[in-house]
mmCIF file of C-alpha atoms and ligand atoms in Angstrom:
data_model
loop_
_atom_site.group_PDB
_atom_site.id
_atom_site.type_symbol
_atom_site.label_atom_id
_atom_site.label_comp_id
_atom_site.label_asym_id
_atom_site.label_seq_id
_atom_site.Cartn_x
_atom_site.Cartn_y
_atom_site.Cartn_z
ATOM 1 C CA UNK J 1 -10.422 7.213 -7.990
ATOM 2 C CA UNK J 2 -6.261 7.496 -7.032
ATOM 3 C CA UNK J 3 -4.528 5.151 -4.885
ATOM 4 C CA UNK J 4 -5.136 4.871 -1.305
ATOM 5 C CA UNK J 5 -2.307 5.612 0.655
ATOM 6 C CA UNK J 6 -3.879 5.956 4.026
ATOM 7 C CA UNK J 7 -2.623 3.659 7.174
ATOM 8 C CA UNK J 8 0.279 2.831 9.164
ATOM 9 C CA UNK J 9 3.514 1.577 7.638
ATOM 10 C CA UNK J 10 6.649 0.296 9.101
ATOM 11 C CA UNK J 11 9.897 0.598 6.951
ATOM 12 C CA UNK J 12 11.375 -3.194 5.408
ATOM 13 C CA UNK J 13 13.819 -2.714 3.645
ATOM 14 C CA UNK J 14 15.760 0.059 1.631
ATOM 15 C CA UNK J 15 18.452 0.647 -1.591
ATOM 16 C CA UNK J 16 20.893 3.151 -1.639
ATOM 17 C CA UNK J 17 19.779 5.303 1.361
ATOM 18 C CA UNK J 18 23.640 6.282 1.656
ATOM 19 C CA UNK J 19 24.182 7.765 -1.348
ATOM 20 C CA UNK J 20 20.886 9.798 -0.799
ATOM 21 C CA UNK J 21 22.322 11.168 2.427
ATOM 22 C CA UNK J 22 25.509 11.747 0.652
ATOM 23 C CA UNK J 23 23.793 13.640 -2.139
ATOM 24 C CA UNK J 24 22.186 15.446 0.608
ATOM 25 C CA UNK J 25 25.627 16.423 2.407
ATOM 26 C CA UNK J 26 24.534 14.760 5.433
ATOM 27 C CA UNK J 27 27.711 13.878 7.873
ATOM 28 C CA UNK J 28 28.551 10.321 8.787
ATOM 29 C CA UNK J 29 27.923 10.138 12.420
ATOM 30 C CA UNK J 30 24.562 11.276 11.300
ATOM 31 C CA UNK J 31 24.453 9.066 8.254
ATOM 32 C CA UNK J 32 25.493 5.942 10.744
ATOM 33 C CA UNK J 33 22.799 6.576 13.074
ATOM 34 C CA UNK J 34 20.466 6.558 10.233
ATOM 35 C CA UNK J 35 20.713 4.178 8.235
ATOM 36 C CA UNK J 36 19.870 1.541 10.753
ATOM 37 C CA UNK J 37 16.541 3.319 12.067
ATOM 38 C CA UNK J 38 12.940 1.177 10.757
ATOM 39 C CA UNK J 39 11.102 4.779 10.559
ATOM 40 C CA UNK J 40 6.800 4.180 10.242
ATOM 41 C CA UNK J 41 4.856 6.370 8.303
ATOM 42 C CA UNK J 42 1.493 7.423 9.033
ATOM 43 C CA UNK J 43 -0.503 8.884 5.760
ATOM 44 C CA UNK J 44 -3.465 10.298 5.799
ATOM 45 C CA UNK J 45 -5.635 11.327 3.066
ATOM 46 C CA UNK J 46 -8.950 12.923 2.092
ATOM 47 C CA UNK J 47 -9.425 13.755 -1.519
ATOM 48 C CA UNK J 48 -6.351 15.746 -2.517
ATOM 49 C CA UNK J 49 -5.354 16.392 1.028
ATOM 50 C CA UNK J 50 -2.451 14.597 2.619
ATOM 51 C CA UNK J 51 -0.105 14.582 5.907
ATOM 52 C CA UNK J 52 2.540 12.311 5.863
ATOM 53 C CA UNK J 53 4.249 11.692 9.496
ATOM 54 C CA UNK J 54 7.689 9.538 9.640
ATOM 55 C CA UNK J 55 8.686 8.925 12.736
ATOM 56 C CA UNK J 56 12.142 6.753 14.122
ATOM 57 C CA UNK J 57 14.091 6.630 17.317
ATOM 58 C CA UNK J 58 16.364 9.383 16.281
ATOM 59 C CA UNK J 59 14.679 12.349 14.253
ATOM 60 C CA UNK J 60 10.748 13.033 13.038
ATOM 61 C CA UNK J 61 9.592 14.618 10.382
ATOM 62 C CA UNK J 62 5.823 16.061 9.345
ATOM 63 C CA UNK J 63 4.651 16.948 5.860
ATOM 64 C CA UNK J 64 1.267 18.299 5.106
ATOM 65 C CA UNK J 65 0.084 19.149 1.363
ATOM 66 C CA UNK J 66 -2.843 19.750 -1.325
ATOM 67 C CA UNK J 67 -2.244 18.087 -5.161
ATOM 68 C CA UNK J 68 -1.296 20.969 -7.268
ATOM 69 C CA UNK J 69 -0.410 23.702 -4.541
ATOM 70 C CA UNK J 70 2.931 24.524 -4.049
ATOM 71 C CA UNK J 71 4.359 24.612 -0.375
ATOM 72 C CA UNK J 72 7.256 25.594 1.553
ATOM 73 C CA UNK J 73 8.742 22.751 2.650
ATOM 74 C CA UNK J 74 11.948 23.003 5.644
ATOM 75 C CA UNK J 75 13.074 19.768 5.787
ATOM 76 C CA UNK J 76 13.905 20.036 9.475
ATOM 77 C CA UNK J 77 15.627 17.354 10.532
ATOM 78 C CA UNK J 78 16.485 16.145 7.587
ATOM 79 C CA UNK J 79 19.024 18.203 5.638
ATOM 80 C CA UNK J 80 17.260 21.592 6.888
ATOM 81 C CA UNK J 81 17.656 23.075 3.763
ATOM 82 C CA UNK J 82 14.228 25.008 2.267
ATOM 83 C CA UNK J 83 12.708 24.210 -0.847
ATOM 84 C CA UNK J 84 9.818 25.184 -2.588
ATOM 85 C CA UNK J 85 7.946 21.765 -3.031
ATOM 86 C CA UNK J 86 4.661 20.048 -5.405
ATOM 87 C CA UNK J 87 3.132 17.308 -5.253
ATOM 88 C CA UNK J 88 1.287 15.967 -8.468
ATOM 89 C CA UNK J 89 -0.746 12.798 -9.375
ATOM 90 C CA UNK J 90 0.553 10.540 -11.954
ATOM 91 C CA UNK J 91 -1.645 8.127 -12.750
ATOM 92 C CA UNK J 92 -1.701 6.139 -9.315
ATOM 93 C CA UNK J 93 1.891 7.292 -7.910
ATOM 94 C CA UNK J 94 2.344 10.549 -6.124
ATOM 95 C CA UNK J 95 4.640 12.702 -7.309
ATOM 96 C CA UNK J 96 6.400 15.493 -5.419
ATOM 97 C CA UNK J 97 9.232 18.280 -7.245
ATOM 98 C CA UNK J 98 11.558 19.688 -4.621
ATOM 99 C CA UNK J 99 12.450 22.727 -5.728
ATOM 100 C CA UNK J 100 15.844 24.029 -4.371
ATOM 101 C CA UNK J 101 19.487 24.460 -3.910
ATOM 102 C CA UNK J 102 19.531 20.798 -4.385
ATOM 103 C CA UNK J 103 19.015 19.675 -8.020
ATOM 104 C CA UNK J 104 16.405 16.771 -9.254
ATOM 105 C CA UNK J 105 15.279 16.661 -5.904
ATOM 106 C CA UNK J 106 12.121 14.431 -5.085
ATOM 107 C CA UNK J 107 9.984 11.642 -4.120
ATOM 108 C CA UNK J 108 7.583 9.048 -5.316
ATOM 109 C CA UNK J 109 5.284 7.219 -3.597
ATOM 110 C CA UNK J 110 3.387 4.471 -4.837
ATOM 111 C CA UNK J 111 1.974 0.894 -4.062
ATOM 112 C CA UNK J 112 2.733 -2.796 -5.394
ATOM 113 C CA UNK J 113 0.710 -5.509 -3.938
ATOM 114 C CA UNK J 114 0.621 -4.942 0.225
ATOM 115 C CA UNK J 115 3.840 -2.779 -0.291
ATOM 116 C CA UNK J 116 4.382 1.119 0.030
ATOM 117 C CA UNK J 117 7.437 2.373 -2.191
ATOM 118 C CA UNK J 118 9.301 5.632 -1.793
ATOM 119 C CA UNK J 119 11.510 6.385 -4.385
ATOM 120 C CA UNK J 120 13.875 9.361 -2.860
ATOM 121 C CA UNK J 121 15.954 11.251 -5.893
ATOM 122 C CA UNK J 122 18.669 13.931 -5.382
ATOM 123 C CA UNK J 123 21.173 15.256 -7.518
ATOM 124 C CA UNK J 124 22.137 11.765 -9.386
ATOM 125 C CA UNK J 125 21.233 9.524 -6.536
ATOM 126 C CA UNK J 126 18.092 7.050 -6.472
ATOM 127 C CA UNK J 127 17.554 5.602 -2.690
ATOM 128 C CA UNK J 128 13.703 3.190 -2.839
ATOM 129 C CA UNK J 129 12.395 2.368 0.954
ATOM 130 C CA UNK J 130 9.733 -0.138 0.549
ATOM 131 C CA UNK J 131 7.474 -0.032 3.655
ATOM 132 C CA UNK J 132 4.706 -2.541 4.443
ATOM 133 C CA UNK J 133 1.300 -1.960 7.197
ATOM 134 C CA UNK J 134 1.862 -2.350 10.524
HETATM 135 C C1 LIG F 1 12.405 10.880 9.807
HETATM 136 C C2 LIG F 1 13.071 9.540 9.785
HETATM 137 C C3 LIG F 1 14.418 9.527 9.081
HETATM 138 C C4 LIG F 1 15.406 10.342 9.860
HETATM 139 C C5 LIG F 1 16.763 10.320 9.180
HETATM 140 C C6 LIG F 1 17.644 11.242 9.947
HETATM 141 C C7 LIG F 1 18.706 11.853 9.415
HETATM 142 C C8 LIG F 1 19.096 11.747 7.959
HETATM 143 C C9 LIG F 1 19.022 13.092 7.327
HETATM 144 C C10 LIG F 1 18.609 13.302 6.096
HETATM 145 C C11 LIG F 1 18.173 12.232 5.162
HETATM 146 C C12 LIG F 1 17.016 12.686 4.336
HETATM 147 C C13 LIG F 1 15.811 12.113 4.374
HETATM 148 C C14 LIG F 1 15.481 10.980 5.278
HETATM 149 C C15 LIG F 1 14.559 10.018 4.587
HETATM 150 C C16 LIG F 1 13.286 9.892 4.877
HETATM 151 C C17 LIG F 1 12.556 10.844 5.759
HETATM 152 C C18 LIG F 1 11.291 11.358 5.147
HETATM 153 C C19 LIG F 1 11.454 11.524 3.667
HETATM 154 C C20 LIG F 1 10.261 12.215 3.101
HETATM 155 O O1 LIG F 1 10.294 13.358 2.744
HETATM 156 O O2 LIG F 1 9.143 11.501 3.010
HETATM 157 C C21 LIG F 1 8.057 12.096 2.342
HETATM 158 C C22 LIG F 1 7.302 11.029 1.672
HETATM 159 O O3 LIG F 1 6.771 10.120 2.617
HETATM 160 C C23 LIG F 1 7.169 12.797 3.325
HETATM 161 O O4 LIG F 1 7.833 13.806 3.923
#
């Protein structure tokens, strides 16, 4: 039986969000306004079915996926650019390969204690936002 990621989760603190954004080319009025947002995250999951909604003051964005099937993801919102995306098991972390224009792109999620880490990786750059239940 996998981790349960399901519930409500309010962002607490992060590392190195800026030089994910950066990675991303994001601009810096953008990158201003965004580093101070507290996004939640709303996961829900049955079996090997997820959505994942992260929500802030400024932008949303909406994920829905199956373990093992390959999506189109749009990233709207976010750095808008397309990729072709996975999301795997390992062990108890989720694991998802954005495939793209963007090299080593991807995220982790996983939890520690009453905590909800996400692990964001692009290019070079490593930016964790730990979240904990509203
Ligand atoms: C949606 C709240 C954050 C809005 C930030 C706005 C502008 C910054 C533009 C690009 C930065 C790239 C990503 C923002 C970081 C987190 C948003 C969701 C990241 C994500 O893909 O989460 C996964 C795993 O929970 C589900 O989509």
């Amino acid at each position: 039986m996998p981790a349960d990621f399901n519930g409500t989760w309010n962002l607490v603190r992060s590392e190195n969000f800026e030089g994910y954004m950066l990675a991303l080319g994001i601009d810096f009025a953008t990158r201003m306004i965004a580093k101070m947002l507290k996004p939640q995250k709303v996961v829900k999951q049955e079996g090997d079915s997820f959505t994942i909604s992260t929500t802030s003051t400024f932008r949303n964005y909406f994920v829905q996926f199956t373990i093992g099937e390959e999506f189109e993801e749009d990233n709207k919102g976010l750095d808008n650019r397309k990729c072709k995306s996975v999301v795997t098991w390992d062990n108890d972390k989720l694991v998802c390969v954005q495939t793209g224009e963007k090299k080593n792109r991807g995220w982790t999620h996983w939890i520690e204690g009453d905590e909800l880490y996400l692990e964001l990786r692009c290019e070079g750059e490593v930016s964790t936002q730990v979240f904990k239940r509203a």
